[in-house]
Amino acid sequence: YPWFGNRGSDAGSKREIAAFFAHVTHETGSMCYIEEINKAEYCDRSRYPCAQGKRYYGRGPLQLTWNYNYQEAG
C-alpha cells in the first residue's frame, strides 16, 4: 500500500494514519483481541445467503462482522 499515509499534505497523511490506528485500537480492544469476543453467527439471511456452518464475526485488526459485510468486502 504505497499510497497509505504517503500522499497529499503532511497534515492529511497524519490524519489518515491516526484514523487507521484509532479504528484498529477500537476494534481490537486496545490491541488485546484479534477476534470478536462474541463469536455469534452474525448471519442476516434477508440480504445474502450464509454458508452452512460459517460464522461471520470480526477477525483481525480491521474487523468485518455480518455476512453482508463479508460479501461486500470479498
PDB file of C-alpha atoms in Angstrom:
ATOM      1  CA  TYR A   1       0.000   0.000   0.000  1.00  0.00           C
ATOM      2  CA  PRO A   2       2.467   2.636  -1.132  1.00  0.00           C
ATOM      3  CA  TRP A   3      -0.068   5.467  -1.006  1.00  0.00           C
ATOM      4  CA  PHE A   4      -1.171   4.892   2.593  1.00  0.00           C
ATOM      5  CA  GLY A   5      -0.111   7.901   4.662  1.00  0.00           C
ATOM      6  CA  ASN A   6       2.176   8.968   1.844  1.00  0.00           C
ATOM      7  CA  ARG A   7       0.185  11.358  -0.327  1.00  0.00           C
ATOM      8  CA  GLY A   8      -1.312  14.795  -0.023  1.00  0.00           C
ATOM      9  CA  SER A   9      -0.327  17.170   2.727  1.00  0.00           C
ATOM     10  CA  ASP A  10       1.597  16.209   5.845  1.00  0.00           C
ATOM     11  CA  ALA A  11      -1.460  17.068   7.937  1.00  0.00           C
ATOM     12  CA  GLY A  12      -3.703  14.886   5.765  1.00  0.00           C
ATOM     13  CA  SER A  13      -1.268  11.968   5.934  1.00  0.00           C
ATOM     14  CA  LYS A  14      -1.108  12.251   9.718  1.00  0.00           C
ATOM     15  CA  ARG A  15      -4.923  12.260   9.931  1.00  0.00           C
ATOM     16  CA  GLU A  16      -5.117   9.166   7.722  1.00  0.00           C
ATOM     17  CA  ILE A  17      -2.601   7.278   9.866  1.00  0.00           C
ATOM     18  CA  ALA A  18      -4.276   8.437  13.093  1.00  0.00           C
ATOM     19  CA  ALA A  19      -7.691   7.298  11.813  1.00  0.00           C
ATOM     20  CA  PHE A  20      -6.283   3.880  10.932  1.00  0.00           C
ATOM     21  CA  PHE A  21      -4.747   3.412  14.385  1.00  0.00           C
ATOM     22  CA  ALA A  22      -7.906   4.694  16.084  1.00  0.00           C
ATOM     23  CA  HIS A  23     -10.009   2.147  14.192  1.00  0.00           C
ATOM     24  CA  VAL A  24      -7.599  -0.707  14.932  1.00  0.00           C
ATOM     25  CA  THR A  25      -7.415   0.270  18.614  1.00  0.00           C
ATOM     26  CA  HIS A  26     -11.215   0.324  18.860  1.00  0.00           C
ATOM     27  CA  GLU A  27     -11.758  -2.960  17.011  1.00  0.00           C
ATOM     28  CA  THR A  28      -9.120  -4.871  18.976  1.00  0.00           C
ATOM     29  CA  GLY A  29      -9.955  -3.536  22.448  1.00  0.00           C
ATOM     30  CA  SER A  30      -6.700  -1.581  22.666  1.00  0.00           C
ATOM     31  CA  MET A  31      -4.717  -4.307  20.903  1.00  0.00           C
ATOM     32  CA  CYS A  32      -5.913  -7.053  23.277  1.00  0.00           C
ATOM     33  CA  TYR A  33      -8.152  -9.096  20.946  1.00  0.00           C
ATOM     34  CA  ILE A  34      -7.690 -10.304  17.393  1.00  0.00           C
ATOM     35  CA  GLU A  35     -11.236 -11.743  17.160  1.00  0.00           C
ATOM     36  CA  GLU A  36     -14.685 -10.686  18.345  1.00  0.00           C
ATOM     37  CA  ILE A  37     -15.337 -11.678  21.939  1.00  0.00           C
ATOM     38  CA  ASN A  38     -18.867 -12.755  20.949  1.00  0.00           C
ATOM     39  CA  LYS A  39     -18.382 -15.215  18.087  1.00  0.00           C
ATOM     40  CA  ALA A  40     -22.055 -15.413  17.186  1.00  0.00           C
ATOM     41  CA  GLU A  41     -23.176 -16.448  13.716  1.00  0.00           C
ATOM     42  CA  TYR A  42     -23.857 -12.844  12.589  1.00  0.00           C
ATOM     43  CA  CYS A  43     -25.957 -14.015   9.656  1.00  0.00           C
ATOM     44  CA  ASP A  44     -28.707 -11.861   8.130  1.00  0.00           C
ATOM     45  CA  ARG A  45     -30.350 -14.166   5.597  1.00  0.00           C
ATOM     46  CA  SER A  46     -32.562 -11.385   4.219  1.00  0.00           C
ATOM     47  CA  ARG A  47     -29.614  -9.701   2.469  1.00  0.00           C
ATOM     48  CA  TYR A  48     -27.209 -12.501   1.433  1.00  0.00           C
ATOM     49  CA  PRO A  49     -27.169 -16.261   1.898  1.00  0.00           C
ATOM     50  CA  CYS A  50     -24.967 -17.700   4.614  1.00  0.00           C
ATOM     51  CA  ALA A  51     -22.711 -20.698   4.137  1.00  0.00           C
ATOM     52  CA  GLN A  52     -23.690 -23.615   6.333  1.00  0.00           C
ATOM     53  CA  GLY A  53     -21.593 -23.842   9.473  1.00  0.00           C
ATOM     54  CA  LYS A  54     -19.852 -20.492   8.902  1.00  0.00           C
ATOM     55  CA  ARG A  55     -19.803 -17.615  11.356  1.00  0.00           C
ATOM     56  CA  TYR A  56     -19.373 -14.049  10.208  1.00  0.00           C
ATOM     57  CA  TYR A  57     -17.734 -12.473  13.246  1.00  0.00           C
ATOM     58  CA  GLY A  58     -14.867  -9.997  13.188  1.00  0.00           C
ATOM     59  CA  ARG A  59     -11.265 -11.151  12.893  1.00  0.00           C
ATOM     60  CA  GLY A  60      -8.019  -9.241  12.602  1.00  0.00           C
ATOM     61  CA  PRO A  61      -7.208  -5.581  13.169  1.00  0.00           C
ATOM     62  CA  LEU A  62      -9.973  -4.264  10.868  1.00  0.00           C
ATOM     63  CA  GLN A  63     -12.877  -6.482  11.797  1.00  0.00           C
ATOM     64  CA  LEU A  64     -15.766  -7.200   9.477  1.00  0.00           C
ATOM     65  CA  THR A  65     -18.913  -8.532  11.107  1.00  0.00           C
ATOM     66  CA  TRP A  66     -22.094  -9.898   9.454  1.00  0.00           C
ATOM     67  CA  ASN A  67     -22.371 -11.883   6.252  1.00  0.00           C
ATOM     68  CA  TYR A  68     -23.349  -8.883   4.112  1.00  0.00           C
ATOM     69  CA  ASN A  69     -20.136  -7.067   5.073  1.00  0.00           C
ATOM     70  CA  TYR A  70     -18.068 -10.135   4.183  1.00  0.00           C
ATOM     71  CA  GLN A  71     -19.900 -10.255   0.824  1.00  0.00           C
ATOM     72  CA  GLU A  72     -19.308  -6.574   0.057  1.00  0.00           C
ATOM     73  CA  ALA A  73     -15.621  -6.757   1.010  1.00  0.00           C
ATOM     74  CA  GLY A  74     -14.869 -10.036  -0.673  1.00  0.00           C
TER      75      GLY A  74
END
